[in-house]
Amino acid sequence: MADKPRSPTESGCPDAFQYMHPVMRKNYGAWKYHEHPRPGVLRHVGYSGDEIWTVRVGTQRILDVFTLRKLCDIGDEFADGYIHFTIRSNVEYMVADEAKVEPLIKAIEDAGFIVGGTKNSVTMISHTQGWLHCDIPGTDASGVVKSMMDELIDEFRENNMPNRVHITTSCCQINCGGQGDIAINVQHTKPPKINHDLVSNVCERPSVVARCPVAAIRPAMVNGKASLEVDEKKCICCGACYPPCPPMQINDAEHTKLAIWVGGNHSNARGKPTFQKLVAAGIPNNPPRWPEANAIVKSILKAYKEDAKDWERINDWIERIGWPRFFEVTNLPFTKYHVDTWRGARNSLNASTHIRF
Ligand code: SF4
Ligand code: SF4
């Protein structure tokens, strides 16, 4: 037996400071102020008197190696050799010399990328992994983002919105993503369909039963084989049973839809967090351009742009005008399905930060 336990093989995130622009590193935590000379560009000034310009560029998030190399080459040739990805998959180049800003922007635009996404713009839509990395998507989140950003490209480039707009898309109902000023999320509308021939070979039945948030799944014998059954009256069509048991297929070209939620915001120095609320459901999940979902998002943005006061985020604007007026100005129908009458959550869902086992 070895004398010492083996060292962990997982190394975690590398130290970010080694990759930081030297001016950023030197002035870390010691910035005096920053300003916004033009859309897509920030100028930070440190107490030391140092200045640095950041140029923000939109990307499609899932990048092939050729595009990545192209972006890095631009950084080497026209910036100071440093590149930074934001959490919304924008790329940022930093330069310590103002004279480099315009040639850098020209090189970026000549290569077919767009500069923007700062201040009161619609910045890059963030999205979840989709079919590339995950086994449970009900749609291709990156496809929804691509089609939507193609139509919102001018809102990324310019600063025409009352305040910043964060849009997110999420490809299942239960896991990552899906919180923003506007969120486009998958919505399953029917219970899973069970392939009983496969369940006994593929699924660990106790873990599938335990996974259901409303206890709608029970073990069952079907045609002499161990399988499962779903109490469809209880099922809330969340899709949580599909990952541990793929034979419980819930994705469906007709019944897997999109839903749009608005008004989600993280807390900050001035306000508490706000939860998003459902405003449109049952929207066709319609690749490759998702025209129905796009039209709704554009109509919400148009109403927000015309009606909100300067610096109101979407949640502030709705709080001021009220939900009835929101549905009027966006032309969205308000139906009985918008009213949340399900009371089971009080007993079964975690509603506080306490961890329960
Ligand atoms: S949102 Fe759901 S399906 Fe999409 S990547 Fe996250 S866990 Fe997977
Ligand atoms: S879809 Fe959700 S609620 Fe329905 S059976 Fe599966 S885990 Fe339970």
PDB file of N, CA, C and O in Angstrom, residues 83-139:
ATOM      1  N   ILE A  83      -7.085  37.690 -23.859  1.00  0.00           N
ATOM      2  CA  ILE A  83      -8.483  37.510 -24.250  1.00  0.00           C
ATOM      3  C   ILE A  83      -9.230  37.003 -23.012  1.00  0.00           C
ATOM      4  O   ILE A  83      -8.661  36.311 -22.173  1.00  0.00           O
ATOM      5  N   HIS A  84     -10.488  37.376 -22.921  1.00  0.00           N
ATOM      6  CA  HIS A  84     -11.238  37.031 -21.723  1.00  0.00           C
ATOM      7  C   HIS A  84     -12.673  36.699 -22.132  1.00  0.00           C
ATOM      8  O   HIS A  84     -13.267  37.427 -22.916  1.00  0.00           O
ATOM      9  N   PHE A  85     -13.214  35.600 -21.646  1.00  0.00           N
ATOM     10  CA  PHE A  85     -14.619  35.261 -21.932  1.00  0.00           C
ATOM     11  C   PHE A  85     -15.489  35.687 -20.763  1.00  0.00           C
ATOM     12  O   PHE A  85     -15.172  35.392 -19.608  1.00  0.00           O
ATOM     13  N   THR A  86     -16.599  36.351 -21.050  1.00  0.00           N
ATOM     14  CA  THR A  86     -17.537  36.715 -19.990  1.00  0.00           C
ATOM     15  C   THR A  86     -18.491  35.537 -19.753  1.00  0.00           C
ATOM     16  O   THR A  86     -18.551  34.609 -20.558  1.00  0.00           O
ATOM     17  N   ILE A  87     -19.271  35.614 -18.668  1.00  0.00           N
ATOM     18  CA  ILE A  87     -20.187  34.496 -18.404  1.00  0.00           C
ATOM     19  C   ILE A  87     -21.301  34.420 -19.442  1.00  0.00           C
ATOM     20  O   ILE A  87     -21.993  33.430 -19.521  1.00  0.00           O
ATOM     21  N   ARG A  88     -21.508  35.466 -20.239  1.00  0.00           N
ATOM     22  CA  ARG A  88     -22.506  35.377 -21.302  1.00  0.00           C
ATOM     23  C   ARG A  88     -21.840  35.095 -22.644  1.00  0.00           C
ATOM     24  O   ARG A  88     -22.390  35.413 -23.706  1.00  0.00           O
ATOM     25  N   SER A  89     -20.638  34.525 -22.607  1.00  0.00           N
ATOM     26  CA  SER A  89     -19.931  34.071 -23.806  1.00  0.00           C
ATOM     27  C   SER A  89     -19.519  35.192 -24.746  1.00  0.00           C
ATOM     28  O   SER A  89     -19.331  34.964 -25.939  1.00  0.00           O
ATOM     29  N   ASN A  90     -19.441  36.406 -24.234  1.00  0.00           N
ATOM     30  CA  ASN A  90     -18.800  37.454 -25.027  1.00  0.00           C
ATOM     31  C   ASN A  90     -17.294  37.323 -24.837  1.00  0.00           C
ATOM     32  O   ASN A  90     -16.821  36.841 -23.815  1.00  0.00           O
ATOM     33  N   VAL A  91     -16.560  37.795 -25.845  1.00  0.00           N
ATOM     34  CA  VAL A  91     -15.103  37.844 -25.723  1.00  0.00           C
ATOM     35  C   VAL A  91     -14.714  39.280 -25.426  1.00  0.00           C
ATOM     36  O   VAL A  91     -15.284  40.204 -25.996  1.00  0.00           O
ATOM     37  N   GLU A  92     -13.762  39.470 -24.515  1.00  0.00           N
ATOM     38  CA  GLU A  92     -13.271  40.829 -24.258  1.00  0.00           C
ATOM     39  C   GLU A  92     -11.772  40.895 -24.534  1.00  0.00           C
ATOM     40  O   GLU A  92     -11.013  40.038 -24.092  1.00  0.00           O
ATOM     41  N   TYR A  93     -11.412  41.934 -25.297  1.00  0.00           N
ATOM     42  CA  TYR A  93      -9.990  42.227 -25.526  1.00  0.00           C
ATOM     43  C   TYR A  93      -9.641  43.453 -24.696  1.00  0.00           C
ATOM     44  O   TYR A  93     -10.453  44.379 -24.590  1.00  0.00           O
ATOM     45  N   MET A  94      -8.445  43.480 -24.139  1.00  0.00           N
ATOM     46  CA  MET A  94      -8.025  44.656 -23.359  1.00  0.00           C
ATOM     47  C   MET A  94      -6.791  45.278 -23.985  1.00  0.00           C
ATOM     48  O   MET A  94      -5.871  44.552 -24.390  1.00  0.00           O
ATOM     49  N   VAL A  95      -6.800  46.613 -24.049  1.00  0.00           N
ATOM     50  CA  VAL A  95      -5.612  47.319 -24.547  1.00  0.00           C
ATOM     51  C   VAL A  95      -5.297  48.478 -23.604  1.00  0.00           C
ATOM     52  O   VAL A  95      -6.199  49.137 -23.084  1.00  0.00           O
ATOM     53  N   ALA A  96      -4.014  48.714 -23.397  1.00  0.00           N
ATOM     54  CA  ALA A  96      -3.604  49.780 -22.484  1.00  0.00           C
ATOM     55  C   ALA A  96      -3.326  51.087 -23.238  1.00  0.00           C
ATOM     56  O   ALA A  96      -2.944  52.077 -22.624  1.00  0.00           O
ATOM     57  N   ASP A  97      -3.546  51.064 -24.552  1.00  0.00           N
ATOM     58  CA  ASP A  97      -3.243  52.245 -25.358  1.00  0.00           C
ATOM     59  C   ASP A  97      -4.498  52.591 -26.183  1.00  0.00           C
ATOM     60  O   ASP A  97      -4.958  51.779 -26.985  1.00  0.00           O
ATOM     61  N   GLU A  98      -5.012  53.785 -25.987  1.00  0.00           N
ATOM     62  CA  GLU A  98      -6.251  54.173 -26.668  1.00  0.00           C
ATOM     63  C   GLU A  98      -6.131  54.079 -28.193  1.00  0.00           C
ATOM     64  O   GLU A  98      -7.094  53.761 -28.888  1.00  0.00           O
ATOM     65  N   ALA A  99      -4.924  54.330 -28.703  1.00  0.00           N
ATOM     66  CA  ALA A  99      -4.720  54.325 -30.165  1.00  0.00           C
ATOM     67  C   ALA A  99      -4.996  52.943 -30.767  1.00  0.00           C
ATOM     68  O   ALA A  99      -5.215  52.820 -31.974  1.00  0.00           O
ATOM     69  N   LYS A 100      -4.988  51.910 -29.937  1.00  0.00           N
ATOM     70  CA  LYS A 100      -5.213  50.557 -30.475  1.00  0.00           C
ATOM     71  C   LYS A 100      -6.702  50.214 -30.610  1.00  0.00           C
ATOM     72  O   LYS A 100      -7.047  49.205 -31.228  1.00  0.00           O
ATOM     73  N   VAL A 101      -7.581  51.032 -29.997  1.00  0.00           N
ATOM     74  CA  VAL A 101      -8.994  50.647 -29.921  1.00  0.00           C
ATOM     75  C   VAL A 101      -9.636  50.583 -31.311  1.00  0.00           C
ATOM     76  O   VAL A 101     -10.245  49.564 -31.675  1.00  0.00           O
ATOM     77  N   GLU A 102      -9.504  51.640 -32.090  1.00  0.00           N
ATOM     78  CA  GLU A 102     -10.192  51.654 -33.398  1.00  0.00           C
ATOM     79  C   GLU A 102      -9.654  50.577 -34.344  1.00  0.00           C
ATOM     80  O   GLU A 102     -10.441  49.863 -34.969  1.00  0.00           O
ATOM     81  N   PRO A 103      -8.296  50.427 -34.502  1.00  0.00           N
ATOM     82  CA  PRO A 103      -7.818  49.328 -35.372  1.00  0.00           C
ATOM     83  C   PRO A 103      -8.294  47.954 -34.887  1.00  0.00           C
ATOM     84  O   PRO A 103      -8.597  47.078 -35.693  1.00  0.00           O
ATOM     85  N   LEU A 104      -8.408  47.788 -33.566  1.00  0.00           N
ATOM     86  CA  LEU A 104      -8.882  46.509 -33.029  1.00  0.00           C
ATOM     87  C   LEU A 104     -10.340  46.277 -33.441  1.00  0.00           C
ATOM     88  O   LEU A 104     -10.703  45.193 -33.921  1.00  0.00           O
ATOM     89  N   ILE A 105     -11.171  47.313 -33.297  1.00  0.00           N
ATOM     90  CA  ILE A 105     -12.586  47.166 -33.668  1.00  0.00           C
ATOM     91  C   ILE A 105     -12.709  46.855 -35.164  1.00  0.00           C
ATOM     92  O   ILE A 105     -13.481  45.990 -35.581  1.00  0.00           O
ATOM     93  N   LYS A 106     -11.899  47.524 -35.972  1.00  0.00           N
ATOM     94  CA  LYS A 106     -11.960  47.273 -37.427  1.00  0.00           C
ATOM     95  C   LYS A 106     -11.581  45.812 -37.726  1.00  0.00           C
ATOM     96  O   LYS A 106     -12.250  45.125 -38.500  1.00  0.00           O
ATOM     97  N   ALA A 107     -10.521  45.323 -37.081  1.00  0.00           N
ATOM     98  CA  ALA A 107     -10.092  43.934 -37.321  1.00  0.00           C
ATOM     99  C   ALA A 107     -11.184  42.955 -36.900  1.00  0.00           C
ATOM    100  O   ALA A 107     -11.454  41.960 -37.585  1.00  0.00           O
ATOM    101  N   ILE A 108     -11.852  43.245 -35.779  1.00  0.00           N
ATOM    102  CA  ILE A 108     -12.914  42.357 -35.289  1.00  0.00           C
ATOM    103  C   ILE A 108     -14.069  42.335 -36.296  1.00  0.00           C
ATOM    104  O   ILE A 108     -14.578  41.273 -36.667  1.00  0.00           O
ATOM    105  N   GLU A 109     -14.465  43.537 -36.735  1.00  0.00           N
ATOM    106  CA  GLU A 109     -15.617  43.593 -37.655  1.00  0.00           C
ATOM    107  C   GLU A 109     -15.259  43.039 -39.037  1.00  0.00           C
ATOM    108  O   GLU A 109     -16.081  42.381 -39.668  1.00  0.00           O
ATOM    109  N   ASP A 110     -14.023  43.273 -39.484  1.00  0.00           N
ATOM    110  CA  ASP A 110     -13.604  42.695 -40.779  1.00  0.00           C
ATOM    111  C   ASP A 110     -13.633  41.170 -40.740  1.00  0.00           C
ATOM    112  O   ASP A 110     -13.859  40.517 -41.749  1.00  0.00           O
ATOM    113  N   ALA A 111     -13.411  40.603 -39.545  1.00  0.00           N
ATOM    114  CA  ALA A 111     -13.420  39.131 -39.424  1.00  0.00           C
ATOM    115  C   ALA A 111     -14.846  38.596 -39.249  1.00  0.00           C
ATOM    116  O   ALA A 111     -15.050  37.397 -39.087  1.00  0.00           O
ATOM    117  N   GLY A 112     -15.846  39.497 -39.254  1.00  0.00           N
ATOM    118  CA  GLY A 112     -17.243  39.051 -39.200  1.00  0.00           C
ATOM    119  C   GLY A 112     -17.849  38.987 -37.809  1.00  0.00           C
ATOM    120  O   GLY A 112     -18.938  38.448 -37.634  1.00  0.00           O
ATOM    121  N   PHE A 113     -17.167  39.515 -36.801  1.00  0.00           N
ATOM    122  CA  PHE A 113     -17.735  39.519 -35.443  1.00  0.00           C
ATOM    123  C   PHE A 113     -18.359  40.883 -35.164  1.00  0.00           C
ATOM    124  O   PHE A 113     -18.114  41.843 -35.896  1.00  0.00           O
ATOM    125  N   ILE A 114     -19.145  40.956 -34.087  1.00  0.00           N
ATOM    126  CA  ILE A 114     -19.779  42.231 -33.770  1.00  0.00           C
ATOM    127  C   ILE A 114     -19.335  42.734 -32.405  1.00  0.00           C
ATOM    128  O   ILE A 114     -19.160  41.970 -31.470  1.00  0.00           O
ATOM    129  N   VAL A 115     -19.192  44.064 -32.345  1.00  0.00           N
ATOM    130  CA  VAL A 115     -18.777  44.702 -31.103  1.00  0.00           C
ATOM    131  C   VAL A 115     -20.025  45.286 -30.449  1.00  0.00           C
ATOM    132  O   VAL A 115     -20.852  45.907 -31.122  1.00  0.00           O
ATOM    133  N   GLY A 116     -20.201  45.064 -29.169  1.00  0.00           N
ATOM    134  CA  GLY A 116     -21.378  45.611 -28.476  1.00  0.00           C
ATOM    135  C   GLY A 116     -21.582  44.876 -27.170  1.00  0.00           C
ATOM    136  O   GLY A 116     -20.652  44.342 -26.574  1.00  0.00           O
ATOM    137  N   GLY A 117     -22.853  44.884 -26.725  1.00  0.00           N
ATOM    138  CA  GLY A 117     -23.203  44.106 -25.524  1.00  0.00           C
ATOM    139  C   GLY A 117     -22.896  44.792 -24.217  1.00  0.00           C
ATOM    140  O   GLY A 117     -22.946  44.150 -23.160  1.00  0.00           O
ATOM    141  N   THR A 118     -22.562  46.088 -24.256  1.00  0.00           N
ATOM    142  CA  THR A 118     -22.282  46.789 -23.001  1.00  0.00           C
ATOM    143  C   THR A 118     -23.469  47.687 -22.633  1.00  0.00           C
ATOM    144  O   THR A 118     -24.341  47.967 -23.453  1.00  0.00           O
ATOM    145  N   LYS A 119     -23.457  48.142 -21.402  1.00  0.00           N
ATOM    146  CA  LYS A 119     -24.421  49.115 -20.891  1.00  0.00           C
ATOM    147  C   LYS A 119     -25.865  48.729 -21.225  1.00  0.00           C
ATOM    148  O   LYS A 119     -26.235  47.576 -21.100  1.00  0.00           O
ATOM    149  N   ASN A 120     -26.692  49.671 -21.701  1.00  0.00           N
ATOM    150  CA  ASN A 120     -28.114  49.377 -21.886  1.00  0.00           C
ATOM    151  C   ASN A 120     -28.400  48.761 -23.255  1.00  0.00           C
ATOM    152  O   ASN A 120     -29.161  49.293 -24.056  1.00  0.00           O
ATOM    153  N   SER A 121     -27.776  47.616 -23.501  1.00  0.00           N
ATOM    154  CA  SER A 121     -28.024  46.875 -24.741  1.00  0.00           C
ATOM    155  C   SER A 121     -28.715  45.562 -24.379  1.00  0.00           C
ATOM    156  O   SER A 121     -28.889  45.251 -23.201  1.00  0.00           O
ATOM    157  N   VAL A 122     -29.114  44.815 -25.424  1.00  0.00           N
ATOM    158  CA  VAL A 122     -29.464  43.406 -25.182  1.00  0.00           C
ATOM    159  C   VAL A 122     -28.153  42.662 -25.335  1.00  0.00           C
ATOM    160  O   VAL A 122     -27.658  42.501 -26.448  1.00  0.00           O
ATOM    161  N   THR A 123     -27.569  42.262 -24.225  1.00  0.00           N
ATOM    162  CA  THR A 123     -26.272  41.597 -24.358  1.00  0.00           C
ATOM    163  C   THR A 123     -26.486  40.154 -24.795  1.00  0.00           C
ATOM    164  O   THR A 123     -27.626  39.713 -24.980  1.00  0.00           O
ATOM    165  N   MET A 124     -25.399  39.444 -25.008  1.00  0.00           N
ATOM    166  CA  MET A 124     -25.494  38.090 -25.565  1.00  0.00           C
ATOM    167  C   MET A 124     -26.451  37.218 -24.741  1.00  0.00           C
ATOM    168  O   MET A 124     -26.416  37.250 -23.508  1.00  0.00           O
ATOM    169  N   ILE A 125     -27.291  36.475 -25.439  1.00  0.00           N
ATOM    170  CA  ILE A 125     -28.210  35.568 -24.742  1.00  0.00           C
ATOM    171  C   ILE A 125     -27.389  34.411 -24.168  1.00  0.00           C
ATOM    172  O   ILE A 125     -26.601  33.800 -24.880  1.00  0.00           O
ATOM    173  N   SER A 126     -27.570  34.133 -22.885  1.00  0.00           N
ATOM    174  CA  SER A 126     -26.825  32.990 -22.350  1.00  0.00           C
ATOM    175  C   SER A 126     -27.690  31.744 -22.522  1.00  0.00           C
ATOM    176  O   SER A 126     -28.915  31.818 -22.492  1.00  0.00           O
ATOM    177  N   HIS A 127     -27.029  30.643 -22.739  1.00  0.00           N
ATOM    178  CA  HIS A 127     -27.818  29.425 -22.918  1.00  0.00           C
ATOM    179  C   HIS A 127     -27.109  28.230 -22.326  1.00  0.00           C
ATOM    180  O   HIS A 127     -25.921  28.263 -22.031  1.00  0.00           O
ATOM    181  N   THR A 128     -27.874  27.181 -22.142  1.00  0.00           N
ATOM    182  CA  THR A 128     -27.359  25.981 -21.508  1.00  0.00           C
ATOM    183  C   THR A 128     -26.708  25.088 -22.571  1.00  0.00           C
ATOM    184  O   THR A 128     -26.652  25.450 -23.735  1.00  0.00           O
ATOM    185  N   GLN A 129     -26.232  23.933 -22.165  1.00  0.00           N
ATOM    186  CA  GLN A 129     -25.342  23.169 -23.043  1.00  0.00           C
ATOM    187  C   GLN A 129     -26.006  22.611 -24.296  1.00  0.00           C
ATOM    188  O   GLN A 129     -25.396  22.516 -25.337  1.00  0.00           O
ATOM    189  N   GLY A 130     -27.232  22.151 -24.147  1.00  0.00           N
ATOM    190  CA  GLY A 130     -27.891  21.556 -25.297  1.00  0.00           C
ATOM    191  C   GLY A 130     -27.331  20.185 -25.636  1.00  0.00           C
ATOM    192  O   GLY A 130     -26.664  19.549 -24.829  1.00  0.00           O
ATOM    193  N   TRP A 131     -27.601  19.747 -26.843  1.00  0.00           N
ATOM    194  CA  TRP A 131     -27.270  18.383 -27.237  1.00  0.00           C
ATOM    195  C   TRP A 131     -25.774  18.120 -27.294  1.00  0.00           C
ATOM    196  O   TRP A 131     -25.348  16.976 -27.327  1.00  0.00           O
ATOM    197  N   LEU A 132     -24.970  19.173 -27.298  1.00  0.00           N
ATOM    198  CA  LEU A 132     -23.540  18.943 -27.413  1.00  0.00           C
ATOM    199  C   LEU A 132     -22.970  18.225 -26.187  1.00  0.00           C
ATOM    200  O   LEU A 132     -22.109  17.379 -26.296  1.00  0.00           O
ATOM    201  N   HIS A 133     -23.435  18.597 -24.983  1.00  0.00           N
ATOM    202  CA  HIS A 133     -22.825  18.050 -23.773  1.00  0.00           C
ATOM    203  C   HIS A 133     -23.798  17.312 -22.870  1.00  0.00           C
ATOM    204  O   HIS A 133     -23.377  16.693 -21.918  1.00  0.00           O
ATOM    205  N   CYS A 134     -25.085  17.440 -23.077  1.00  0.00           N
ATOM    206  CA  CYS A 134     -26.029  16.983 -22.065  1.00  0.00           C
ATOM    207  C   CYS A 134     -26.961  15.926 -22.647  1.00  0.00           C
ATOM    208  O   CYS A 134     -27.180  15.876 -23.851  1.00  0.00           O
ATOM    209  N   ASP A 135     -27.503  15.070 -21.777  1.00  0.00           N
ATOM    210  CA  ASP A 135     -28.316  13.964 -22.288  1.00  0.00           C
ATOM    211  C   ASP A 135     -29.821  14.177 -22.146  1.00  0.00           C
ATOM    212  O   ASP A 135     -30.589  13.279 -22.423  1.00  0.00           O
ATOM    213  N   ILE A 136     -30.273  15.337 -21.694  1.00  0.00           N
ATOM    214  CA  ILE A 136     -31.720  15.476 -21.499  1.00  0.00           C
ATOM    215  C   ILE A 136     -32.385  16.657 -22.208  1.00  0.00           C
ATOM    216  O   ILE A 136     -33.528  16.967 -21.915  1.00  0.00           O
ATOM    217  N   PRO A 137     -31.725  17.329 -23.129  1.00  0.00           N
ATOM    218  CA  PRO A 137     -32.388  18.511 -23.709  1.00  0.00           C
ATOM    219  C   PRO A 137     -33.659  18.176 -24.466  1.00  0.00           C
ATOM    220  O   PRO A 137     -33.778  17.123 -25.078  1.00  0.00           O
ATOM    221  N   GLY A 138     -34.581  19.123 -24.399  1.00  0.00           N
ATOM    222  CA  GLY A 138     -35.806  19.019 -25.186  1.00  0.00           C
ATOM    223  C   GLY A 138     -35.742  19.945 -26.386  1.00  0.00           C
ATOM    224  O   GLY A 138     -36.658  19.986 -27.195  1.00  0.00           O
ATOM    225  N   THR A 139     -34.692  20.737 -26.484  1.00  0.00           N
ATOM    226  CA  THR A 139     -34.502  21.572 -27.664  1.00  0.00           C
ATOM    227  C   THR A 139     -33.030  21.896 -27.780  1.00  0.00           C
ATOM    228  O   THR A 139     -32.232  21.569 -26.908  1.00  0.00           O
TER     229      THR A 139
END
